[in-house]
PDB file of C-alpha atoms in Angstrom:
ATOM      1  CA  UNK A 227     136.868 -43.567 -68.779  1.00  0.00           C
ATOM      2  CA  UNK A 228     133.718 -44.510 -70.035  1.00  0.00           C
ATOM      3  CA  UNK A 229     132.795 -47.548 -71.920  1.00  0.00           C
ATOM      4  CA  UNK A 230     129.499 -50.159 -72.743  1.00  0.00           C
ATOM      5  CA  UNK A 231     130.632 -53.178 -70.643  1.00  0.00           C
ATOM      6  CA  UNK A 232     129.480 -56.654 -70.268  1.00  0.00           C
ATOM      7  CA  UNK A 233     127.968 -57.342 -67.047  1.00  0.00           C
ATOM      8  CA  UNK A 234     129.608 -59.313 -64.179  1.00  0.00           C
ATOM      9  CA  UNK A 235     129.036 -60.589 -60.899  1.00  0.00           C
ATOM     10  CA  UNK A 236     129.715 -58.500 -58.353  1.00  0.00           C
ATOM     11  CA  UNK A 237     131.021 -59.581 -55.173  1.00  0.00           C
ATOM     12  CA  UNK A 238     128.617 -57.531 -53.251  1.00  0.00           C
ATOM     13  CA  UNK A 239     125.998 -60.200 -54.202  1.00  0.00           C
ATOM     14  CA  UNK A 240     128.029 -63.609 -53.883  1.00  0.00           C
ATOM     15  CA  UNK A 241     125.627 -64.028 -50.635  1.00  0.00           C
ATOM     16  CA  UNK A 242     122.469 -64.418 -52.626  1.00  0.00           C
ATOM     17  CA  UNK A 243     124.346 -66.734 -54.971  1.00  0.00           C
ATOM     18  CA  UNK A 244     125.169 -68.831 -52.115  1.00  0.00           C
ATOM     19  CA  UNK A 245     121.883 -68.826 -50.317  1.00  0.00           C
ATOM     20  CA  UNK A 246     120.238 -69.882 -53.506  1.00  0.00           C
ATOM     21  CA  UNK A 247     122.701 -72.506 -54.518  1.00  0.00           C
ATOM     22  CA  UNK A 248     122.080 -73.987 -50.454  1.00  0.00           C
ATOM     23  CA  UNK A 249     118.016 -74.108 -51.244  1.00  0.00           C
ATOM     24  CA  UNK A 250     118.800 -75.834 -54.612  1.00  0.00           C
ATOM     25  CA  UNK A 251     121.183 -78.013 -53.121  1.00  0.00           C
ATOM     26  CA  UNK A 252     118.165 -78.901 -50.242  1.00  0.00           C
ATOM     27  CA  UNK A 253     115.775 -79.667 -53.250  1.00  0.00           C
ATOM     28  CA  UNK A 254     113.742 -76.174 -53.384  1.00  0.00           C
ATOM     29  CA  UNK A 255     111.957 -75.557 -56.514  1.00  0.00           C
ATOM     30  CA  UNK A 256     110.981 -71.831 -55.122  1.00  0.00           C
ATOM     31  CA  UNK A 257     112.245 -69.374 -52.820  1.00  0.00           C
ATOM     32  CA  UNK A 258     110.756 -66.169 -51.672  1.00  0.00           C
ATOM     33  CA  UNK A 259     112.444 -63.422 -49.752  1.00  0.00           C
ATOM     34  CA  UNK A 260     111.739 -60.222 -48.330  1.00  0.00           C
ATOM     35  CA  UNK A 261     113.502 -57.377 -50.237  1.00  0.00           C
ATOM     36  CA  UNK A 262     115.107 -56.985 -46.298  1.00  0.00           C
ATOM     37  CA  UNK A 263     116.178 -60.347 -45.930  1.00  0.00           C
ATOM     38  CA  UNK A 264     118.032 -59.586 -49.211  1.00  0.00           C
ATOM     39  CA  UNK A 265     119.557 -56.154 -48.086  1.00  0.00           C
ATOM     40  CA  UNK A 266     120.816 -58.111 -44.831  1.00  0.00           C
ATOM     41  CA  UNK A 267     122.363 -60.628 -46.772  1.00  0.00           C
ATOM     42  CA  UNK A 268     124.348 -58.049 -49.583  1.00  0.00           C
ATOM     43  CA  UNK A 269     124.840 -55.434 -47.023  1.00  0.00           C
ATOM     44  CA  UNK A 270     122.269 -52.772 -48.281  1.00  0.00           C
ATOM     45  CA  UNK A 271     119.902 -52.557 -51.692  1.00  0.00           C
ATOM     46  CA  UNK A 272     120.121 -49.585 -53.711  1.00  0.00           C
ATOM     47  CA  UNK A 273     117.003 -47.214 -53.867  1.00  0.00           C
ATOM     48  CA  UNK A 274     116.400 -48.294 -57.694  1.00  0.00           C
ATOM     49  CA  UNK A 275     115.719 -52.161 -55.842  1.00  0.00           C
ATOM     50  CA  UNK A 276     112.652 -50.987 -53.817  1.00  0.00           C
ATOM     51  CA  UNK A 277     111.299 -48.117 -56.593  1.00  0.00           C
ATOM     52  CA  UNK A 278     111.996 -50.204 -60.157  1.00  0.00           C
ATOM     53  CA  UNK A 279     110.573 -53.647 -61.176  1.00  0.00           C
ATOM     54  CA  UNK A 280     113.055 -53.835 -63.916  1.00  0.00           C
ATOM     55  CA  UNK A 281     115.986 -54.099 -60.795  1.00  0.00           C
ATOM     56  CA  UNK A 282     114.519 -57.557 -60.344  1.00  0.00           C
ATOM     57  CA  UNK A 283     114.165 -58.673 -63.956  1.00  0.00           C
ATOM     58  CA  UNK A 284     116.133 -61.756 -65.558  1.00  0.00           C
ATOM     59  CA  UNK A 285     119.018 -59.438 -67.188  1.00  0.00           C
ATOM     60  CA  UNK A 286     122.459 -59.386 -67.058  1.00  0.00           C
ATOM     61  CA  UNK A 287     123.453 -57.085 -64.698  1.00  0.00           C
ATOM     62  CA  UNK A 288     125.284 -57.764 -61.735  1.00  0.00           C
ATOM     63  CA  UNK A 289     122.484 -58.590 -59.347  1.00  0.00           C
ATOM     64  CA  UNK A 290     120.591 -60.375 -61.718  1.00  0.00           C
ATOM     65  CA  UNK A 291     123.868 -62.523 -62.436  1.00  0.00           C
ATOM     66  CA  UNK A 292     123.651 -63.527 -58.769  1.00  0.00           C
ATOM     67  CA  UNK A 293     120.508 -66.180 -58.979  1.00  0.00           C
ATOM     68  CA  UNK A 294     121.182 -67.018 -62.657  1.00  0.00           C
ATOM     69  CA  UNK A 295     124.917 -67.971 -61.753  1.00  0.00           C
ATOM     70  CA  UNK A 296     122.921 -69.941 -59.170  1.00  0.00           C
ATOM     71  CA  UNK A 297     120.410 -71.332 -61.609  1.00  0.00           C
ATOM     72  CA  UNK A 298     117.312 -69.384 -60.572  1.00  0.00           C
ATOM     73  CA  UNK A 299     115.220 -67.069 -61.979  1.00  0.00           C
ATOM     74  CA  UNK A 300     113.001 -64.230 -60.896  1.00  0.00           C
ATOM     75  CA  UNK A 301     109.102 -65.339 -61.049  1.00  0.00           C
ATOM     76  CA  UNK A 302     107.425 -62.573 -59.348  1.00  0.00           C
ATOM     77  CA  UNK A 303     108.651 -59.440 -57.542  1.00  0.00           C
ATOM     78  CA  UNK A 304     106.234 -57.170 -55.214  1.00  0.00           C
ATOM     79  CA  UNK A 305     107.247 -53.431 -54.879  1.00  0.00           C
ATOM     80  CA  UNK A 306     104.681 -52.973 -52.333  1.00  0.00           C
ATOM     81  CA  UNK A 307     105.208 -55.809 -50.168  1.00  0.00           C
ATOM     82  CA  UNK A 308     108.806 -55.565 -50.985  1.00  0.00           C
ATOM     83  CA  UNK A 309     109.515 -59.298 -51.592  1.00  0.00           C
ATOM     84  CA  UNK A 310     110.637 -61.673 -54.259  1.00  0.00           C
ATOM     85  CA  UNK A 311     110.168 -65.266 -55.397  1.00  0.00           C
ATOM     86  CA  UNK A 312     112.983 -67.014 -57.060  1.00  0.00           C
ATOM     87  CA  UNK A 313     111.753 -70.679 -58.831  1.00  0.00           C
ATOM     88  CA  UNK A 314     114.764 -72.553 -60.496  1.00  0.00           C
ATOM     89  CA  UNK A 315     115.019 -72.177 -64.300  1.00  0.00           C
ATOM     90  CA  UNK A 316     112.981 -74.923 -65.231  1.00  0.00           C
ATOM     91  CA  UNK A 317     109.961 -74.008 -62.906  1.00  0.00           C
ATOM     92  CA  UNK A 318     106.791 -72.991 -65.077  1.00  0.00           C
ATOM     93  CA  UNK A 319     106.188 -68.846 -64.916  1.00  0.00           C
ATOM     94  CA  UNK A 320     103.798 -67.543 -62.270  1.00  0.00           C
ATOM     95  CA  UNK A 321      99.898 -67.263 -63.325  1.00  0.00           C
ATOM     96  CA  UNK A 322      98.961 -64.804 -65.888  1.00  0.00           C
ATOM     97  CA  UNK A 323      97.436 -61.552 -63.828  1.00  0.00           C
ATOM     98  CA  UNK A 324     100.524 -61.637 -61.429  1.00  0.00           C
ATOM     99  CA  UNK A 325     103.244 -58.892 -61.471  1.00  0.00           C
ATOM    100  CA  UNK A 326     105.840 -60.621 -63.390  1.00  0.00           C
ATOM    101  CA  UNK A 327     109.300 -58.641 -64.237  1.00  0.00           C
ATOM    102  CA  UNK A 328     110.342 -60.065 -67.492  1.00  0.00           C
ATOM    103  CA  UNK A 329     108.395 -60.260 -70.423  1.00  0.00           C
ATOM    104  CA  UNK A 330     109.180 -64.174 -73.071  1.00  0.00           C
ATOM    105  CA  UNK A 331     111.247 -62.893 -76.302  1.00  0.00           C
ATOM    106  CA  UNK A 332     109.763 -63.727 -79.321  1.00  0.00           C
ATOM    107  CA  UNK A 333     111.907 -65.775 -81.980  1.00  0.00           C
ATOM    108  CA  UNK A 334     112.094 -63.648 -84.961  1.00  0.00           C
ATOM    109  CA  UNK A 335     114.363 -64.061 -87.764  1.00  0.00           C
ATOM    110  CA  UNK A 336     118.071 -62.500 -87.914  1.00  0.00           C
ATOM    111  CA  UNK A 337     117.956 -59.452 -90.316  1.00  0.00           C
ATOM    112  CA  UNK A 338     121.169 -59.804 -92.475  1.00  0.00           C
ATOM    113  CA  UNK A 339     120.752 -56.281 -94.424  1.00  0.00           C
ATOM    114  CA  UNK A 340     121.410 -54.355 -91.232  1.00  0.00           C
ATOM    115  CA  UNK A 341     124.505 -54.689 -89.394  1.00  0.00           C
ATOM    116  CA  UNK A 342     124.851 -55.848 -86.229  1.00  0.00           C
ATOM    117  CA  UNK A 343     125.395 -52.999 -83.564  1.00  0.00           C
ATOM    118  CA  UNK A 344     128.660 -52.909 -81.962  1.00  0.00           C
ATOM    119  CA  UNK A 345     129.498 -49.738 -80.539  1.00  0.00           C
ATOM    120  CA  UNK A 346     132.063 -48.316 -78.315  1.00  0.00           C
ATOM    121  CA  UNK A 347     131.904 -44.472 -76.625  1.00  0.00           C
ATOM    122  CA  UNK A 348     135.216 -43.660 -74.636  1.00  0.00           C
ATOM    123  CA  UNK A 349     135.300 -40.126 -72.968  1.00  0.00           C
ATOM    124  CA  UNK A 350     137.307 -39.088 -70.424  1.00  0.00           C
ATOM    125  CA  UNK A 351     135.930 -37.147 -66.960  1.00  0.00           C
ATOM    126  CA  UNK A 352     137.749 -33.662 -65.794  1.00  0.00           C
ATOM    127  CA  UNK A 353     137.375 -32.384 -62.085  1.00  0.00           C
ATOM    128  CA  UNK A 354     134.678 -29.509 -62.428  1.00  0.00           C
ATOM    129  CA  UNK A 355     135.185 -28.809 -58.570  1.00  0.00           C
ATOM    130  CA  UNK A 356     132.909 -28.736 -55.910  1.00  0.00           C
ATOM    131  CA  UNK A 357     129.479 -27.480 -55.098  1.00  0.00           C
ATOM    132  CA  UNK A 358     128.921 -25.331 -52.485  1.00  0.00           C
ATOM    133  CA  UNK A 359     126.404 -23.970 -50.151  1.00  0.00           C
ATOM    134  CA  UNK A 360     126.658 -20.441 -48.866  1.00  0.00           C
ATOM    135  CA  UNK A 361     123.701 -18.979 -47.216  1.00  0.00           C
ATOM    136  CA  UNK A 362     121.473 -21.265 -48.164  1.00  0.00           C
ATOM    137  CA  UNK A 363     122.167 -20.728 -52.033  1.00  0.00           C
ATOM    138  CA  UNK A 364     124.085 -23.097 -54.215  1.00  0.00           C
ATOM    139  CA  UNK A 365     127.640 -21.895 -55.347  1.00  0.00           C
ATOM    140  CA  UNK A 366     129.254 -23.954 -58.469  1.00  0.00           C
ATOM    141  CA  UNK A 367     132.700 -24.058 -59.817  1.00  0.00           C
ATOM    142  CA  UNK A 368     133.097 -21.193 -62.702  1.00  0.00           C
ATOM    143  CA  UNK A 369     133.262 -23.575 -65.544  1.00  0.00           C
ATOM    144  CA  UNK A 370     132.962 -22.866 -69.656  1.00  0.00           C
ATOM    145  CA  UNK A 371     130.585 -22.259 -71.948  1.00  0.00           C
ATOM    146  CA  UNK A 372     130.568 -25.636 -73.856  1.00  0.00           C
ATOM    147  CA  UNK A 373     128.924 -28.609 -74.687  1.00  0.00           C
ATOM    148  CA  UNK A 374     129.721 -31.337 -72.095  1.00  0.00           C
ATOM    149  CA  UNK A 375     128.233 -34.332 -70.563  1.00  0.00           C
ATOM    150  CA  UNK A 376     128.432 -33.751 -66.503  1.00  0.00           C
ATOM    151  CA  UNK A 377     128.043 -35.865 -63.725  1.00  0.00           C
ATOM    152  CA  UNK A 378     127.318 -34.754 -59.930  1.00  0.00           C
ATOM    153  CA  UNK A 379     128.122 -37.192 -57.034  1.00  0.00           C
ATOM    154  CA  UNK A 380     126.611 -36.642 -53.574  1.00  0.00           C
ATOM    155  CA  UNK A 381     128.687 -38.536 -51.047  1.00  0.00           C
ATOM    156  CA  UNK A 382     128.593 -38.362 -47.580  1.00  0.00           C
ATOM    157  CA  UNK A 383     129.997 -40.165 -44.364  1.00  0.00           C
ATOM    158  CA  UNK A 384     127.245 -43.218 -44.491  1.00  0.00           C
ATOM    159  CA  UNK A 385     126.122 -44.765 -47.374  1.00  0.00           C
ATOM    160  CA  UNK A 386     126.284 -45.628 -50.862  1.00  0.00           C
ATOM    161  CA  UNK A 387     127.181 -42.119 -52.823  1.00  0.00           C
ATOM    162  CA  UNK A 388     124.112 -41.099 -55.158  1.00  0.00           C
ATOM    163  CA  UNK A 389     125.638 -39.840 -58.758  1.00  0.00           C
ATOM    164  CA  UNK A 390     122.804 -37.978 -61.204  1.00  0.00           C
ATOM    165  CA  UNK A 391     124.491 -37.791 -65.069  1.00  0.00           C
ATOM    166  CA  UNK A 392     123.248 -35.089 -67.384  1.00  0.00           C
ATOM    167  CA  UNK A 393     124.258 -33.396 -70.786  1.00  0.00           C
ATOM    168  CA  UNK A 394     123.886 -29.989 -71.890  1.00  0.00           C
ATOM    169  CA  UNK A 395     125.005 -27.689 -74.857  1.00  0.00           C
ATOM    170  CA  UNK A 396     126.248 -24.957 -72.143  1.00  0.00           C
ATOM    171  CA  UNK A 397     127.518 -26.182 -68.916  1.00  0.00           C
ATOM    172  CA  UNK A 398     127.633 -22.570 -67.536  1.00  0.00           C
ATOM    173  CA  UNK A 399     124.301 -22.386 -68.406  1.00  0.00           C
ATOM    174  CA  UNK A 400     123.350 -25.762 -66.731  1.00  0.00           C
ATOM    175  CA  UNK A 401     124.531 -25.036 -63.644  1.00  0.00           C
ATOM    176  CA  UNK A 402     122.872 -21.523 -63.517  1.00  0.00           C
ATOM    177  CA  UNK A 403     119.776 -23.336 -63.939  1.00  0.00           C
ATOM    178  CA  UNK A 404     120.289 -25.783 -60.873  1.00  0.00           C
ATOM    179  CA  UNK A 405     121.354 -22.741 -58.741  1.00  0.00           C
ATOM    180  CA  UNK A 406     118.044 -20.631 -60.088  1.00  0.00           C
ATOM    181  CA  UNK A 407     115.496 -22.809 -61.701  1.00  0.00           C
ATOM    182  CA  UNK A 408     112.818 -21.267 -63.309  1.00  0.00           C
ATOM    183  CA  UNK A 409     109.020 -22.271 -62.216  1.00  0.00           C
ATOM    184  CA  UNK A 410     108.796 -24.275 -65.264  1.00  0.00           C
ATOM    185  CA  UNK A 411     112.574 -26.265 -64.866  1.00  0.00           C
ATOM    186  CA  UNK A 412     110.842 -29.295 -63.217  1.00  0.00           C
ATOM    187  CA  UNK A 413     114.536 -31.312 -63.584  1.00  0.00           C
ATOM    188  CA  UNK A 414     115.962 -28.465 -62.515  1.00  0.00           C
ATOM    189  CA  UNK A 415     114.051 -27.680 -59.446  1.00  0.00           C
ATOM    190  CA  UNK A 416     114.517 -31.356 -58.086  1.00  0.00           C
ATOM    191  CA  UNK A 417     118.316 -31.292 -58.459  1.00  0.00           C
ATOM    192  CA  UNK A 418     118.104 -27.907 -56.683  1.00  0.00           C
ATOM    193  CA  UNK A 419     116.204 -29.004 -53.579  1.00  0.00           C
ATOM    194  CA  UNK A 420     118.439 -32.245 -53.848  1.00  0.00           C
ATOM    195  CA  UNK A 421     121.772 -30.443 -53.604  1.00  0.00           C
ATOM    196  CA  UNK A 422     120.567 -28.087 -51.505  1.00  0.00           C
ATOM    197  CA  UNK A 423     119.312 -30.597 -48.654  1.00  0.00           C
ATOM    198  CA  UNK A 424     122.406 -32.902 -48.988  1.00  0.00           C
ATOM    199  CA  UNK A 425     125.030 -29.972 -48.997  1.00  0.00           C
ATOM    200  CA  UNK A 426     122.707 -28.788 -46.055  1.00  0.00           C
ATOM    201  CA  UNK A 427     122.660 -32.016 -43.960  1.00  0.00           C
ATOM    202  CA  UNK A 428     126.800 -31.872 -44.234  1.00  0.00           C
ATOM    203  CA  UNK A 429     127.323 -34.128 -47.323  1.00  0.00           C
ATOM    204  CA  UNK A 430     130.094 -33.246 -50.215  1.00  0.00           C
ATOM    205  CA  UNK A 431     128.620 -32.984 -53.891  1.00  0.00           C
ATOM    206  CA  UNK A 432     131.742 -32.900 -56.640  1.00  0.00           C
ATOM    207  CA  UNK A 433     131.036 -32.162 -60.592  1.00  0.00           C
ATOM    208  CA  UNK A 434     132.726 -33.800 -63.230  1.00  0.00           C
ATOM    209  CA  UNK A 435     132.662 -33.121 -66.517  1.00  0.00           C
ATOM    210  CA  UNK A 436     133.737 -35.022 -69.993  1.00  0.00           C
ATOM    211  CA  UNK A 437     134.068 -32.561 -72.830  1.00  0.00           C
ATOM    212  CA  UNK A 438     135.380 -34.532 -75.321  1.00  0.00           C
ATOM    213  CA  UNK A 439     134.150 -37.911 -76.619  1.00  0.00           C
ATOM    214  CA  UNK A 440     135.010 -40.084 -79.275  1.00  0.00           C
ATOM    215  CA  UNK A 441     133.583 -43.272 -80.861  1.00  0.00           C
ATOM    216  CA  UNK A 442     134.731 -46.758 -82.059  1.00  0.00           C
ATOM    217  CA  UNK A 443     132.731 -49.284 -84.518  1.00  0.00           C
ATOM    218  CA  UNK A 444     134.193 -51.524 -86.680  1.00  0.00           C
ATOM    219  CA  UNK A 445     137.343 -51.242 -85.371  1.00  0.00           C
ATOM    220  CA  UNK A 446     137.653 -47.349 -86.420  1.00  0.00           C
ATOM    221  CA  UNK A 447     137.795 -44.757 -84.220  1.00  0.00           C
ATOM    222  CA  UNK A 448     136.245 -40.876 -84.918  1.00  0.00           C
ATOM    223  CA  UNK A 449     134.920 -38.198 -82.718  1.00  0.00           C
ATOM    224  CA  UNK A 450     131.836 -37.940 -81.456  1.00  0.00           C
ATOM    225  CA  UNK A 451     130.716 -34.428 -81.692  1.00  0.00           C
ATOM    226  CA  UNK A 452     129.499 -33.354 -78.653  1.00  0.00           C
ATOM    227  CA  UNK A 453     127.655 -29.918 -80.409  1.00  0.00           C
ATOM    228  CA  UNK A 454     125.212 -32.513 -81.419  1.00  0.00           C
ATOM    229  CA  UNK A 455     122.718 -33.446 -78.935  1.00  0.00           C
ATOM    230  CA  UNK A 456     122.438 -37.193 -80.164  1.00  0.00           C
ATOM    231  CA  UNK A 457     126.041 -37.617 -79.489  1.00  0.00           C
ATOM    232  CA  UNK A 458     125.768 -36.469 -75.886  1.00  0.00           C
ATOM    233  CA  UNK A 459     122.584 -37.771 -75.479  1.00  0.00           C
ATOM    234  CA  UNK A 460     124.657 -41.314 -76.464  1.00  0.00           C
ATOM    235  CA  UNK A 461     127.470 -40.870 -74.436  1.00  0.00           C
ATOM    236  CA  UNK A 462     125.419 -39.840 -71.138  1.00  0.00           C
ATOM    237  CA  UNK A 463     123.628 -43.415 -71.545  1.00  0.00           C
ATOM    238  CA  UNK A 464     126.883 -44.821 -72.021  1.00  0.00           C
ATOM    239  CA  UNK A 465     127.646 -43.348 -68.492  1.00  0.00           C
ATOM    240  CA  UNK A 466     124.425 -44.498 -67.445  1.00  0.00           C
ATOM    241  CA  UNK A 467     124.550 -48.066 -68.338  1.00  0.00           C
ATOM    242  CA  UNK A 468     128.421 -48.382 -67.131  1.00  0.00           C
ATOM    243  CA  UNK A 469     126.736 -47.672 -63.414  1.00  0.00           C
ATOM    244  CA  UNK A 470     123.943 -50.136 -63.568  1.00  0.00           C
ATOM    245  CA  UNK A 471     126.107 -52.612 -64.157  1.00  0.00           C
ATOM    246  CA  UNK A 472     128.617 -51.499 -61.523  1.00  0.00           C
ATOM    247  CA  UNK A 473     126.025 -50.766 -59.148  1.00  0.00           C
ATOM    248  CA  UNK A 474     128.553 -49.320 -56.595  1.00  0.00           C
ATOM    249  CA  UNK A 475     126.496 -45.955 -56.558  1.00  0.00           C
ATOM    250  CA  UNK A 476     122.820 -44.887 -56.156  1.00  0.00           C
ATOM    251  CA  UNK A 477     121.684 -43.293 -59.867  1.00  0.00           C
ATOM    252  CA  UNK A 478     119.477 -39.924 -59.077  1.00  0.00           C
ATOM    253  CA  UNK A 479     118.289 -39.449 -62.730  1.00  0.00           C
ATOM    254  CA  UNK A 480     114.337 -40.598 -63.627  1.00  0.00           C
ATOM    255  CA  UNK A 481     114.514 -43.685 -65.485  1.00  0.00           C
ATOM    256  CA  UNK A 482     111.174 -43.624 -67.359  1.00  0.00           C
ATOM    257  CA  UNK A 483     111.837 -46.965 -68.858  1.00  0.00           C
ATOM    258  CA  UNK A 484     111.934 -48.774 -65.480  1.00  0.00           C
ATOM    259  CA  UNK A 485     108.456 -49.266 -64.868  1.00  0.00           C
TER     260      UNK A 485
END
């Protein structure tokens, strides 16, 4: 099932919350930790921590509940040196020319005329099968020729599992283009070399697939028509954001609004 959740604080990162609530307790105003300190303490950091300044940023997700449940704030995260300074909520914001990872909201006026968005997507994934490898060329489940959205996971014997989502008007179609991208099928090509090297290195890839969708605003339910490409487009974010704010699984899809 699929569904547009709150966010809430994951176990996994009830260590940071504690060491941050012991340097507030011992009268620190800042903190600043190396992203490996971190990983020690949570047991691992996903690859979105050390590739995406907007991990770090002052949301709501689970590991950004961590140091505001604690009462601290991000003030400036460093990709390349791969560290982090926490200042308590009150502390002023770090010097203007630093790499800061959340930007002040502006106060604007609520907007009566337009209604207030408050949308549910519910689908429901189907085993697709598995993905196979067979002399050195992908082999995929025989599935139909519909509009779905899909998702792959890569899991193997160590590790978080990786997941990549994706939509498409013709799953058969889809997956003939990950087993024979074309020179110009730049997704393509990168979730071909992908499978290919995990199936290769002994690791399992399984395909789901949700072809059916429906929506709920207002307290009404319809279907969302998954012909359209807006719909899917809508429920594959849906998918999306229901992982970040798990974050029990490594995300393979290029988030272009993370940097």
């Amino acid at each position: 099932m699929i569904a547009v959740m709150g966010a809430r604080l994951a176990g996994k990162y009830a260590p940071l919350t504690g060491r941050l609530a012991a340097a507030a307790s011992d009268g620190l105003r800042g903190v600043e930790l190396s992203f490996a300190e971190i990983a020690d303490l949570v047991g691992g950091l996903p690859a979105s921590a050390y590739d995406h300044r907007a991990w770090w940023a002052n949301g709501v997700r689970s590991q950004q509940a961590a140091w505001h449940h604690a009462g601290w704030r991000v003030d400036l995260v460093s990709l390349e040196r791969r560290h982090v300074r926490f200042v308590r909520h009150d502390a002023p914001m770090a010097a203007a020319g630093e790499s800061q990872p959340d930007v002040t909201a502006i106060e604007l006026p609520i907007d009566d005329d337009a209604p207030a968005l408050d949308v549910r997507v519910r689908c429901v994934w189907r085993v697709g099968g598995e993905v196979g490898l067979s002399d050195e060329k992908l082999v995929f489940p025989r599935l139909p020729r519909v509009a779905a959205i899909y998702r792959l996971t890569f899991a193997n014997s160590a590790g978080r599992p990786r997941i990549y989502v994706g939509e498409t008007n013709n799953l058969r179609r889809r997956v003939g283009n990950y087993r024979n991208p074309g020179p110009t099928q730049r997704t393509s090509q990168r979730l071909h070399d992908e499978l290919v090297r995990h199936l290769a290195a002994g690791g399992t890839v399984s395909l789901s697939v949700a072809v059916e969708a429906d929506i709920e605003t207002d307290g009404q339910r319809s279907v969302l028509p998954l012909a359209r490409k807006t719909a899917r487009v809508l429920a594959e974010h849906a998918a999306l954001a229901l992982v970040y704010v798990d974050d029990v699984v490594d995300i393979l899809n290029a988030d272009r609004g993370a940097e």
